[in-house]
């Protein structure tokens, strides 16, 4: 065993847990830098010589003091302290150089040496958890799997080095605690470390884990569909050497469904010409990678049948599509489990990553301890993955290729059980919660709501585009403007919360609606037309062409944030960015006295310094816009003011109510949804809004 320095030799997880009880915030380094209760080599000379206010108050220290400067850490690692080497590797990921491009071939140590001359570089250590949300308390922690390493003064831990200013704050870095899968560790009531994982997602170990999740759900949960369902019209029989498409003819059996991104045309899709061949034998090697992997997974889970849309629905038969598409809800509802190819951008991408991939080797060491059972055990310590390379189900659910595909939302709502494949992990989801290969408890690394509550976003969802639309020509009608199906772009669903009636200040009323399907007997297929007639408070607005760049926060009226579904086009002015950078913008309201309405534009403080667009230079679009209040409620978010959620609507030119027919005088104006807007407001603000009935198409 290597000879460790005094600081590393005296470091213990028991002591770190005791320190966490003094001051703990999830994912944040503690801010209790006093020395009471720590003696001997645990105290820095520098801390005792320069006590701050907290030291004078005699508050106990909430972190473990390590080497008093980076150079001491470097020397200790060179002398063979393995834990110092791991810490050093962790810190070298963030080297404070004023000009990264000028670093050349100089070593990291040169920059740390230079940094040390100008700033304190004492090393501090604490224990934390990656499964809780930022700033969470210790009461919500089930697993402690992270050691935080901080250098120098405890300041803004979430900022990076600033090359163009005078701030050299070193962001807090992380070490990961890892335990053997079959030997979980409990210490002072906490689970210590995450389980080690096999990077080959197609390994026997990982399939054993997936089978265990499925078995646990079937035997212990009350999730839907444990009885044998009737098979879909066609399914794939995955029996080795006999893989083919079969007609179910009402047979009852378990089957698995696949949810994936097509990524364009799939040459091997079933057509009227290929169906007879596929009923005899499905050419496994000619299938795209997603399909081959789905067949392999289905076999490994011990299920005989698999449903894939492009193979089980005849793609060139309009009649078959009309018949089968209306059954898709039932297909996913009755599936034993649905496979989600989360990270695959196309059918050729594959679900199971290449097993030849080897993760980057990094130095590791171990810490010994006596667990709650009195057993001598060890936990592995290694540098954590950089945040941008880390993967969890929360991130996949928000930003993976599959999560941005609107049609998969229906699949995720209706499926009782899910097995998700990312690039680095397999995940499980059902009505009882989530699992991953690392054994993480509920919290930050999983979607926020239990699966059963995910039905709510169907009613409270918004569309957020993520790419610039270059072809502004209108496509043939296929869905109303409030539906995600109206766009070809990425869709992000924001999960809502149920608001109690007592907390509702105002909300719109649905007066009438109509949905006309293209196929009468298929309400889940294409839409011929649809509308909502709704009544609510409205505010007329003018939509500006460009973003205002302000040197400080100054606005006339209420602010808030907005997001448009479509771009305004190229800016008419020489501002740094067009008005419509996709995503949310801070709203800037300016009263236009001539028109008697508000101008809605955006403001930014980072692009043009003190520049302000003069009022006479401001231009706005000629279309008529209104903001429609959907609801105003009290929220438990620390702001006592009501929170308004609104739609931004644009009046439809030349609608059927624009003629001079007196019979249409009572017909509401026709609008389409083009965005949404949210704001905290004073209650009296809504008194200036006008009640209006509109027809939303």
XYZ file of C-alpha atoms in Angstrom:
697
model
C 0.000 0.000 0.000
C 1.275 3.491 -0.806
C 2.334 5.853 1.964
C -0.287 8.562 2.328
C 0.280 12.084 3.553
C -0.972 13.068 6.988
C -4.078 14.748 5.620
C -5.138 11.761 3.510
C -4.224 9.244 6.221
C -6.529 11.006 8.685
C -9.373 11.493 6.218
C -12.384 9.322 7.084
C -15.909 9.124 5.700
C -17.302 8.964 9.234
C -15.715 12.315 10.004
C -16.942 13.821 6.718
C -20.503 12.764 7.553
C -20.201 14.394 10.988
C -19.023 17.589 9.304
C -21.958 17.443 6.868
C -24.332 17.532 9.829
C -22.920 20.959 10.729
C -23.625 22.559 7.367
C -24.948 20.820 4.252
C -26.428 21.993 0.964
C -26.941 19.635 -1.929
C -24.230 19.975 -4.613
C -22.767 23.026 -2.841
C -19.583 23.246 -0.785
C -20.310 24.155 2.871
C -19.678 27.705 4.012
C -18.646 27.103 7.625
C -14.871 27.705 7.714
C -14.200 27.630 11.472
C -11.845 25.380 13.377
C -13.698 24.501 16.571
C -13.599 20.768 17.220
C -10.666 20.057 14.895
C -7.229 19.617 16.387
C -3.659 18.802 15.516
C -2.733 18.378 11.838
C -6.298 19.134 10.764
C -5.786 22.892 11.319
C -4.022 25.140 8.841
C -1.576 27.701 10.105
C -2.998 30.134 7.569
C -6.509 29.820 8.958
C -5.370 30.413 12.518
C -3.243 33.400 11.497
C -6.037 35.065 9.525
C -9.377 34.302 11.199
C -12.427 35.729 9.481
C -15.709 36.708 11.098
C -16.920 33.133 11.228
C -13.754 32.065 13.018
C -14.184 34.819 15.576
C -17.721 33.635 16.269
C -16.355 30.183 17.039
C -18.671 28.273 14.723
C -17.629 24.678 13.989
C -15.933 23.928 10.679
C -18.122 22.048 8.193
C -15.361 20.846 5.870
C -12.118 18.928 6.189
C -8.958 21.033 5.655
C -6.426 19.349 3.380
C -3.111 20.756 2.050
C -2.737 24.500 2.553
C -1.615 25.182 -1.023
C -1.579 23.559 -4.430
C 2.200 23.185 -4.400
C 2.012 21.042 -1.249
C -0.615 18.858 -2.908
C 1.610 18.486 -5.961
C 4.625 17.505 -3.854
C 2.582 14.962 -1.901
C 1.326 13.348 -5.100
C 4.895 13.200 -6.446
C 5.976 11.480 -3.228
C 3.459 8.694 -3.796
C 0.241 9.659 -1.981
C -2.382 7.990 -4.161
C -5.322 9.997 -2.824
C -3.470 13.262 -3.470
C -2.879 12.022 -7.028
C -6.622 11.462 -7.501
C -7.398 14.922 -6.089
C -4.721 16.455 -8.316
C -6.203 14.798 -11.407
C -9.600 16.177 -10.445
C -8.274 19.729 -10.053
C -6.212 19.722 -13.234
C -9.444 19.653 -15.206
C -9.793 23.330 -14.253
C -6.555 25.237 -14.716
C -6.759 29.006 -14.082
C -4.956 30.639 -16.990
C -5.736 34.184 -18.045
C -5.275 33.342 -21.707
C -5.990 29.724 -22.570
C -4.811 30.157 -26.146
C -1.375 31.292 -24.954
C -0.774 28.328 -22.686
C 1.248 26.538 -25.347
C 3.209 23.538 -24.130
C 3.633 24.766 -20.566
C 2.551 22.314 -17.925
C -0.507 22.710 -15.725
C 1.775 23.217 -12.732
C 3.128 26.468 -14.227
C -0.339 27.975 -14.154
C -1.132 26.670 -10.702
C 2.175 28.101 -9.486
C 1.348 31.476 -10.996
C -2.167 31.267 -9.595
C -0.801 30.408 -6.142
C 1.232 33.616 -6.038
C -1.901 35.713 -6.442
C -4.591 33.678 -4.703
C -4.970 31.263 -1.828
C -4.968 27.655 -3.018
C -5.694 25.773 0.187
C -7.552 22.505 -0.384
C -10.843 21.805 1.376
C -12.901 18.599 1.306
C -16.521 17.727 2.131
C -18.952 14.911 1.387
C -22.103 15.403 -0.664
C -24.736 13.714 -2.807
C -25.415 13.821 -6.546
C -28.986 12.518 -6.353
C -30.418 15.563 -4.552
C -31.290 18.941 -6.003
C -28.995 21.941 -5.468
C -29.277 23.420 -1.967
C -31.188 20.381 -0.625
C -30.825 19.653 3.086
C -29.210 16.571 4.573
C -32.653 15.263 5.587
C -33.412 14.473 1.948
C -30.185 12.562 1.320
C -30.263 8.781 0.985
C -26.918 8.253 -0.754
C -23.596 10.026 -0.205
C -21.605 9.393 -3.365
C -19.590 12.566 -3.922
C -16.545 14.166 -2.322
C -16.361 17.873 -3.106
C -12.906 19.437 -3.473
C -12.636 23.215 -3.226
C -9.590 25.427 -3.725
C -9.136 28.805 -2.069
C -11.824 31.091 -0.755
C -15.367 29.833 -0.748
C -17.058 32.129 -3.228
C -19.129 31.516 -6.304
C -18.750 27.774 -6.701
C -20.825 27.650 -9.863
C -18.711 30.093 -11.890
C -15.767 29.287 -14.075
C -12.507 31.141 -14.580
C -12.932 34.529 -16.197
C -10.228 35.292 -18.698
C -11.246 38.891 -19.315
C -11.694 40.094 -15.759
C -10.020 39.765 -12.421
C -11.977 36.845 -11.001
C -10.127 33.581 -10.607
C -12.673 31.596 -8.615
C -11.948 27.893 -8.895
C -15.190 25.939 -9.336
C -15.723 23.162 -6.846
C -14.649 19.810 -8.281
C -15.974 16.343 -7.495
C -14.678 12.889 -6.690
C -17.041 9.943 -7.031
C -17.464 7.153 -4.481
C -18.103 3.736 -6.059
C -18.936 0.402 -4.428
C -19.232 -3.165 -5.653
C -22.690 -3.955 -6.980
C -23.189 -6.972 -4.735
C -21.772 -5.252 -1.633
C -23.734 -2.084 -0.782
C -22.355 -0.045 2.116
C -24.335 1.674 4.867
C -22.634 4.202 7.139
C -24.436 6.239 9.787
C -27.687 5.389 8.026
C -26.558 6.622 4.599
C -25.884 4.502 1.552
C -22.261 5.138 0.632
C -21.268 5.291 -3.022
C -22.999 4.411 -6.256
C -22.785 0.915 -7.721
C -20.058 0.174 -10.248
C -21.329 -0.360 -13.786
C -20.380 -2.421 -16.814
C -19.884 -0.024 -19.770
C -21.024 -2.764 -22.187
C -24.798 -2.271 -22.152
C -25.196 -5.581 -23.980
C -23.342 -7.593 -21.333
C -24.837 -10.501 -19.422
C -24.655 -8.476 -16.204
C -26.703 -5.619 -17.612
C -29.321 -7.944 -19.094
C -29.536 -9.707 -15.715
C -30.230 -6.339 -14.093
C -32.899 -5.473 -16.681
C -34.583 -8.844 -16.189
C -34.525 -8.227 -12.446
C -36.269 -4.870 -12.835
C -38.980 -6.439 -14.991
C -39.431 -9.365 -12.624
C -39.673 -7.064 -9.588
C -42.338 -4.962 -11.289
C -44.419 -7.972 -12.344
C -44.222 -9.625 -8.931
C -44.309 -6.671 -6.536
C -46.008 -3.715 -8.238
C -49.563 -2.941 -9.250
C -48.589 -1.641 -12.679
C -51.047 -2.173 -15.527
C -51.178 -5.288 -17.669
C -49.829 -8.332 -15.896
C -52.428 -10.490 -17.646
C -51.890 -11.692 -21.198
C -53.163 -9.070 -23.682
C -54.327 -9.651 -27.214
C -51.433 -9.181 -29.598
C -51.488 -6.309 -32.126
C -52.530 -7.181 -35.679
C -48.945 -8.002 -36.632
C -45.916 -8.634 -34.444
C -42.369 -9.848 -34.947
C -41.651 -13.354 -33.705
C -38.052 -12.994 -32.459
C -37.369 -16.721 -32.137
C -33.727 -17.245 -33.279
C -33.429 -18.586 -36.836
C -37.199 -18.138 -37.241
C -37.508 -14.357 -36.951
C -40.484 -13.225 -39.014
C -43.635 -11.124 -39.051
C -46.729 -13.007 -37.942
C -50.452 -12.205 -38.001
C -51.718 -12.530 -34.451
C -55.287 -13.554 -35.319
C -56.414 -12.623 -31.814
C -53.757 -14.666 -29.982
C -53.044 -13.534 -26.414
C -49.398 -13.219 -25.387
C -46.912 -10.771 -23.924
C -44.988 -8.556 -26.338
C -42.526 -5.663 -26.226
C -42.849 -2.365 -28.145
C -40.093 -0.131 -29.515
C -40.039 3.665 -29.358
C -37.332 5.221 -31.525
C -36.462 7.996 -33.975
C -36.862 7.001 -37.611
C -34.362 9.567 -38.850
C -35.681 9.491 -42.396
C -36.795 6.717 -44.703
C -36.236 3.133 -43.542
C -35.540 0.959 -46.619
C -36.451 -2.270 -44.855
C -39.924 -1.062 -43.816
C -42.798 -3.393 -44.520
C -44.654 -2.711 -47.765
C -47.284 -4.630 -49.683
C -44.428 -6.055 -51.765
C -42.151 -7.116 -48.880
C -44.836 -8.382 -46.492
C -44.992 -11.920 -47.986
C -41.195 -12.220 -47.721
C -41.137 -10.920 -44.140
C -43.872 -13.350 -43.150
C -41.546 -16.131 -44.231
C -38.320 -14.692 -42.815
C -37.213 -11.284 -41.624
C -33.675 -10.583 -42.957
C -32.005 -9.841 -39.602
C -28.685 -8.609 -40.994
C -30.415 -6.227 -43.422
C -32.439 -4.536 -40.695
C -31.246 -1.179 -39.301
C -29.263 -1.290 -36.060
C -32.176 -0.126 -33.883
C -34.294 -3.076 -35.023
C -31.523 -5.637 -34.587
C -30.801 -4.376 -31.084
C -34.511 -4.336 -30.182
C -34.802 -7.969 -31.283
C -31.751 -8.865 -29.168
C -33.152 -7.075 -26.113
C -36.539 -8.769 -26.537
C -34.883 -12.185 -26.672
C -32.759 -11.425 -23.608
C -35.834 -10.363 -21.641
C -37.416 -13.717 -22.432
C -40.282 -12.395 -24.556
C -41.218 -13.917 -27.920
C -42.944 -11.012 -29.658
C -41.890 -7.477 -30.575
C -43.846 -4.614 -32.135
C -42.071 -2.015 -34.333
C -44.238 0.485 -36.189
C -42.442 0.493 -39.553
C -42.360 -3.310 -39.680
C -45.792 -4.085 -38.258
C -47.748 -1.471 -40.232
C -47.749 -1.663 -44.041
C -46.110 1.632 -44.949
C -47.501 2.049 -48.470
C -51.065 1.125 -47.548
C -53.234 4.082 -46.577
C -55.954 1.717 -45.435
C -53.600 -0.197 -43.151
C -52.238 3.034 -41.688
C -55.744 4.314 -40.978
C -56.680 1.061 -39.280
C -53.488 0.493 -37.309
C -52.646 4.054 -36.273
C -55.865 4.314 -34.284
C -54.752 1.237 -32.315
C -51.321 2.593 -31.373
C -52.507 3.809 -27.996
C -53.639 0.291 -27.154
C -50.410 -1.170 -28.553
C -48.243 0.810 -26.125
C -50.685 0.464 -23.246
C -50.759 -3.331 -23.487
C -47.048 -3.865 -24.127
C -45.284 -5.715 -21.336
C -42.513 -3.121 -21.561
C -41.492 -0.464 -24.095
C -37.877 -0.089 -25.198
C -36.782 3.543 -25.614
C -33.799 4.213 -27.891
C -33.100 7.521 -26.155
C -29.734 8.390 -27.704
C -30.234 7.049 -31.214
C -30.893 9.824 -33.745
C -32.026 7.458 -36.509
C -32.988 3.835 -37.091
C -29.391 3.139 -38.114
C -27.929 4.573 -34.899
C -28.330 1.494 -32.751
C -29.690 1.119 -29.216
C -26.807 -0.773 -27.620
C -23.535 1.179 -28.022
C -20.491 -0.470 -29.557
C -19.097 -2.843 -26.885
C -15.552 -2.107 -28.036
C -15.841 1.355 -26.469
C -13.559 1.681 -23.469
C -14.012 4.520 -20.986
C -11.018 6.774 -20.391
C -8.792 5.387 -17.670
C -8.399 7.611 -14.636
C -6.487 7.167 -11.386
C -8.427 5.579 -8.548
C -7.806 4.654 -4.944
C -9.823 3.316 -2.013
C -10.909 4.419 1.428
C -11.331 1.837 4.180
C -14.113 2.043 6.749
C -16.186 0.049 9.220
C -19.806 0.003 8.023
C -22.982 -0.019 10.119
C -22.780 -3.822 10.317
C -19.291 -3.674 11.818
C -17.696 -5.034 8.651
C -14.394 -3.796 7.248
C -15.147 -2.566 3.725
C -13.600 -0.320 1.088
C -15.063 2.253 -1.283
C -13.406 3.309 -4.537
C -12.577 6.977 -5.084
C -12.151 8.370 -8.605
C -12.419 11.742 -10.392
C -16.008 12.433 -11.417
C -16.969 12.726 -15.065
C -17.097 16.258 -16.390
C -20.642 17.548 -16.176
C -21.042 17.709 -19.950
C -20.132 14.030 -20.268
C -22.293 12.807 -17.414
C -25.548 11.011 -18.187
C -28.710 10.381 -16.225
C -32.361 9.840 -17.046
C -33.252 13.408 -16.121
C -30.962 14.749 -18.855
C -32.088 12.149 -21.368
C -35.740 12.971 -20.705
C -35.038 16.663 -21.316
C -32.655 16.689 -24.255
C -32.075 13.306 -25.895
C -32.948 12.802 -29.583
C -35.961 10.660 -28.690
C -37.379 13.023 -26.060
C -37.618 15.801 -28.657
C -39.820 13.687 -30.936
C -43.415 14.647 -30.242
C -45.023 11.316 -31.076
C -43.076 9.533 -28.328
C -44.940 11.570 -25.734
C -48.066 9.465 -26.294
C -45.964 6.331 -26.085
C -44.401 7.363 -22.770
C -47.770 8.280 -21.275
C -49.500 5.025 -22.188
C -46.734 2.485 -21.622
C -46.859 0.944 -18.136
C -43.178 -0.025 -18.070
C -40.138 1.484 -19.732
C -36.576 0.394 -20.312
C -34.489 3.336 -21.489
C -31.184 2.960 -23.310
C -28.726 5.857 -23.183
C -25.113 5.813 -24.274
C -23.711 4.929 -20.853
C -26.548 3.385 -18.878
C -29.798 1.445 -18.920
C -32.717 2.858 -16.940
C -36.041 1.496 -15.760
C -39.305 3.330 -15.245
C -42.792 2.269 -14.153
C -45.615 3.675 -12.043
C -43.578 2.982 -8.903
C -40.514 5.003 -9.897
C -37.169 4.727 -11.646
C -33.942 2.716 -11.473
C -30.525 2.996 -13.086
C -27.436 0.819 -13.164
C -25.755 2.939 -10.494
C -28.520 2.324 -7.973
C -29.263 6.034 -7.546
C -32.138 6.974 -5.200
C -35.006 9.213 -6.383
C -34.214 12.855 -6.982
C -32.249 15.057 -9.337
C -31.029 12.297 -11.661
C -34.529 11.160 -12.610
C -37.554 12.973 -14.093
C -39.341 14.987 -11.443
C -42.741 13.294 -11.413
C -43.710 9.691 -10.988
C -44.765 8.136 -14.294
C -48.435 8.062 -13.361
C -48.445 11.875 -13.068
C -47.020 12.430 -16.530
C -50.511 12.524 -18.031
C -50.869 16.086 -16.769
C -48.552 17.703 -19.355
C -50.999 16.723 -22.098
C -53.154 19.578 -20.831
C -50.351 21.912 -19.756
C -47.615 21.694 -22.356
C -45.739 24.249 -24.405
C -43.721 24.033 -27.557
C -40.136 25.212 -27.688
C -38.350 25.155 -31.008
C -34.610 24.610 -31.014
C -33.541 25.299 -34.575
C -33.909 28.232 -36.937
C -36.706 27.853 -39.479
C -35.450 28.860 -42.899
C -38.486 27.959 -45.001
C -41.297 30.185 -43.830
C -43.899 28.902 -46.270
C -46.974 27.446 -44.640
C -47.268 23.682 -44.812
C -50.607 21.983 -45.490
C -52.857 21.973 -42.441
C -52.309 19.033 -40.142
C -53.046 20.241 -36.604
C -54.345 23.265 -34.666
C -51.788 25.870 -33.624
C -51.882 24.843 -29.960
C -50.804 21.265 -30.748
C -47.211 19.982 -30.783
C -48.088 18.128 -33.999
C -48.096 21.422 -35.908
C -44.283 21.585 -36.012
C -41.488 19.479 -37.467
C -39.048 20.864 -34.942
C -37.988 19.616 -31.556
C -40.642 19.686 -28.871
C -40.079 20.160 -25.159
C -42.933 19.451 -22.761
C -42.992 21.366 -19.497
C -44.582 19.375 -16.724
C -47.290 21.223 -14.854
C -48.624 21.019 -11.326
C -52.203 20.776 -10.109
C -53.436 24.127 -8.751
C -56.027 24.019 -5.981
C -59.206 26.056 -6.696
C -58.529 28.327 -3.714
C -55.225 29.404 -5.278
C -56.729 30.333 -8.636
C -57.227 34.054 -9.172
C -58.342 33.969 -12.794
C -58.394 31.482 -15.621
C -59.877 31.212 -19.089
C -63.109 29.395 -19.881
C -63.639 26.926 -22.704
C -66.983 27.733 -24.324
C -66.965 25.368 -27.295
C -64.639 23.196 -29.336
C -64.595 21.001 -32.419
C -62.109 18.460 -33.775
C -62.730 16.947 -37.212
C -60.531 13.894 -37.921
C -59.523 13.083 -41.478
C -60.729 9.535 -40.935
C -64.023 9.452 -39.071
C -63.296 6.260 -37.151
C -59.760 7.256 -36.167
C -59.766 10.093 -33.602
C -56.019 9.563 -33.020
C -54.982 10.077 -36.639
C -54.709 13.137 -38.877
C -56.828 16.238 -38.276
C -58.961 17.905 -40.948
C -59.705 20.940 -38.780
C -60.074 21.973 -35.153
C -60.908 25.008 -33.062
C -61.453 26.184 -29.500
C -63.783 29.020 -28.548
C -62.501 30.434 -25.295
C -63.136 33.443 -23.087
C -60.460 35.127 -21.027
C -58.657 38.305 -20.108
C -56.575 39.733 -22.943
C -54.006 42.449 -23.471
C -53.301 43.821 -26.988
C -49.597 44.000 -27.807
C -47.310 44.994 -30.648
C -44.568 42.529 -31.450
C -41.209 44.221 -32.017
C -38.677 43.149 -34.615
C -35.585 43.283 -32.467
C -34.214 42.860 -28.972
C -33.480 45.959 -26.913
C -29.984 45.901 -25.466
C -30.008 47.723 -22.145
C -27.110 48.562 -19.904
C -29.308 48.086 -16.872
C -32.680 46.644 -15.993
C -35.122 49.412 -16.868
C -38.595 48.859 -18.192
C -41.967 50.544 -18.291
C -44.587 48.234 -16.848
C -44.392 44.534 -16.135
C -41.645 42.250 -17.314
C -41.759 38.444 -17.320
C -40.488 35.973 -19.896
C -41.789 34.856 -23.269
C -41.095 32.235 -25.905
C -42.285 32.428 -29.523
C -42.936 29.314 -31.594
C -41.834 30.923 -34.847
C -39.035 33.369 -35.704
C -39.657 37.026 -36.426
C -37.244 36.901 -39.317
C -34.002 38.755 -39.900
C -33.634 41.826 -37.735
C -34.091 45.172 -39.483
C -31.409 46.698 -37.293
C -27.763 46.128 -36.590
C -28.188 44.435 -33.256
C -26.016 41.528 -32.214
C -28.758 38.928 -32.395
C -32.129 38.654 -34.160
C -35.121 39.017 -31.890
C -36.015 35.364 -32.070
C -33.197 33.382 -30.584
C -35.137 30.277 -29.718
C -35.897 29.759 -26.060
C -37.080 32.080 -23.314
C -36.396 35.831 -23.347
C -36.884 38.460 -20.701
C -39.828 40.597 -21.786
C -39.541 44.368 -22.113
C -42.756 46.363 -22.153
C -42.942 49.886 -23.529
C -46.163 51.856 -23.801
C -46.925 53.084 -27.319
C -49.105 56.154 -26.792
C -50.231 56.442 -30.421
C -51.506 52.904 -30.671
C -52.648 52.646 -27.058
C -51.113 49.222 -26.634
C -47.917 47.764 -25.243
C -44.872 46.881 -27.327
C -43.544 43.425 -26.525
C -39.868 43.026 -27.218
C -36.906 41.530 -25.406
C -34.039 43.016 -23.442
C -30.492 41.848 -22.889
C -27.662 43.389 -20.886
C -24.689 41.399 -22.138
C -24.476 42.106 -25.859
C -24.215 45.847 -26.438
C -23.234 47.364 -23.118
C -25.027 50.638 -22.526
C -26.587 50.859 -25.967
C -30.331 51.496 -26.037
C -32.430 51.386 -29.204
C -34.076 54.795 -29.557
C -37.852 54.877 -29.451
C -38.183 56.314 -32.950
C -36.053 53.468 -34.244
C -38.295 50.802 -32.817
C -40.435 49.046 -35.352
C -43.028 46.404 -34.857
C -44.915 43.890 -36.913
C -48.165 44.861 -38.588
C -50.098 41.790 -37.480
C -52.444 42.049 -34.523
C -51.297 40.245 -31.380
C -52.884 39.694 -28.006
C -51.748 38.066 -24.794
C -54.443 35.714 -23.462
C -54.444 34.884 -19.750
C -54.736 31.133 -19.235
C -54.482 31.237 -15.451
C -53.280 33.422 -12.608
C -52.467 31.570 -9.423
C -50.548 31.753 -6.188
C -47.464 29.557 -6.317
C -45.185 28.315 -3.580
C -42.049 29.773 -5.171
C -41.064 32.470 -2.709
C -42.824 35.291 -4.582
C -46.025 36.507 -2.950
C -47.337 38.031 -6.168
C -49.701 36.005 -8.389
C -48.136 34.069 -11.253
C -49.778 34.462 -14.655
C -49.421 31.965 -17.494
C -50.495 33.279 -20.878
C -50.619 32.419 -24.558
C -49.447 34.855 -27.214
C -51.982 34.854 -30.067
C -51.813 36.341 -33.558
C -54.967 37.344 -35.407
C -55.538 35.311 -38.550
C -55.660 37.450 -41.695
C -58.714 37.050 -43.895
C -60.583 34.772 -41.531
C -64.176 33.869 -42.156
C -65.401 36.607 -39.819
C -63.734 39.502 -41.672
C -66.531 40.062 -44.226
C -69.355 42.538 -43.871
C -72.089 40.014 -43.172
C -74.087 41.293 -40.209
C -74.809 37.718 -39.169
C -71.168 37.391 -38.209
C -71.113 40.375 -35.863
C -71.361 38.117 -32.841
C -68.729 35.691 -34.064
C -65.436 35.851 -32.174
C -62.234 36.954 -33.868
C -60.002 34.124 -35.060
C -56.470 33.748 -33.675
C -53.638 31.258 -33.744
C -51.177 30.496 -30.986
C -47.629 31.779 -31.647
C -46.005 31.628 -28.223
C -46.420 31.837 -24.482
C -45.667 34.326 -21.743
C -45.316 34.034 -17.950
C -44.975 36.747 -15.302
C -45.354 37.518 -11.601
C -47.695 40.494 -11.318
C -49.553 42.730 -8.907
C -53.250 41.762 -8.548
C -54.471 45.145 -9.807
C -52.589 44.742 -13.093
C -55.297 42.442 -14.444
C -57.862 45.210 -13.983
C -56.446 46.848 -17.124
C -57.021 43.704 -19.189
C -60.140 43.210 -21.327
C -62.429 40.177 -21.282
C -62.621 38.790 -24.803
C -63.989 35.716 -26.577
C -61.726 34.325 -29.286
C -61.722 31.409 -31.675
C -58.387 29.618 -31.532
C -57.466 27.504 -34.559
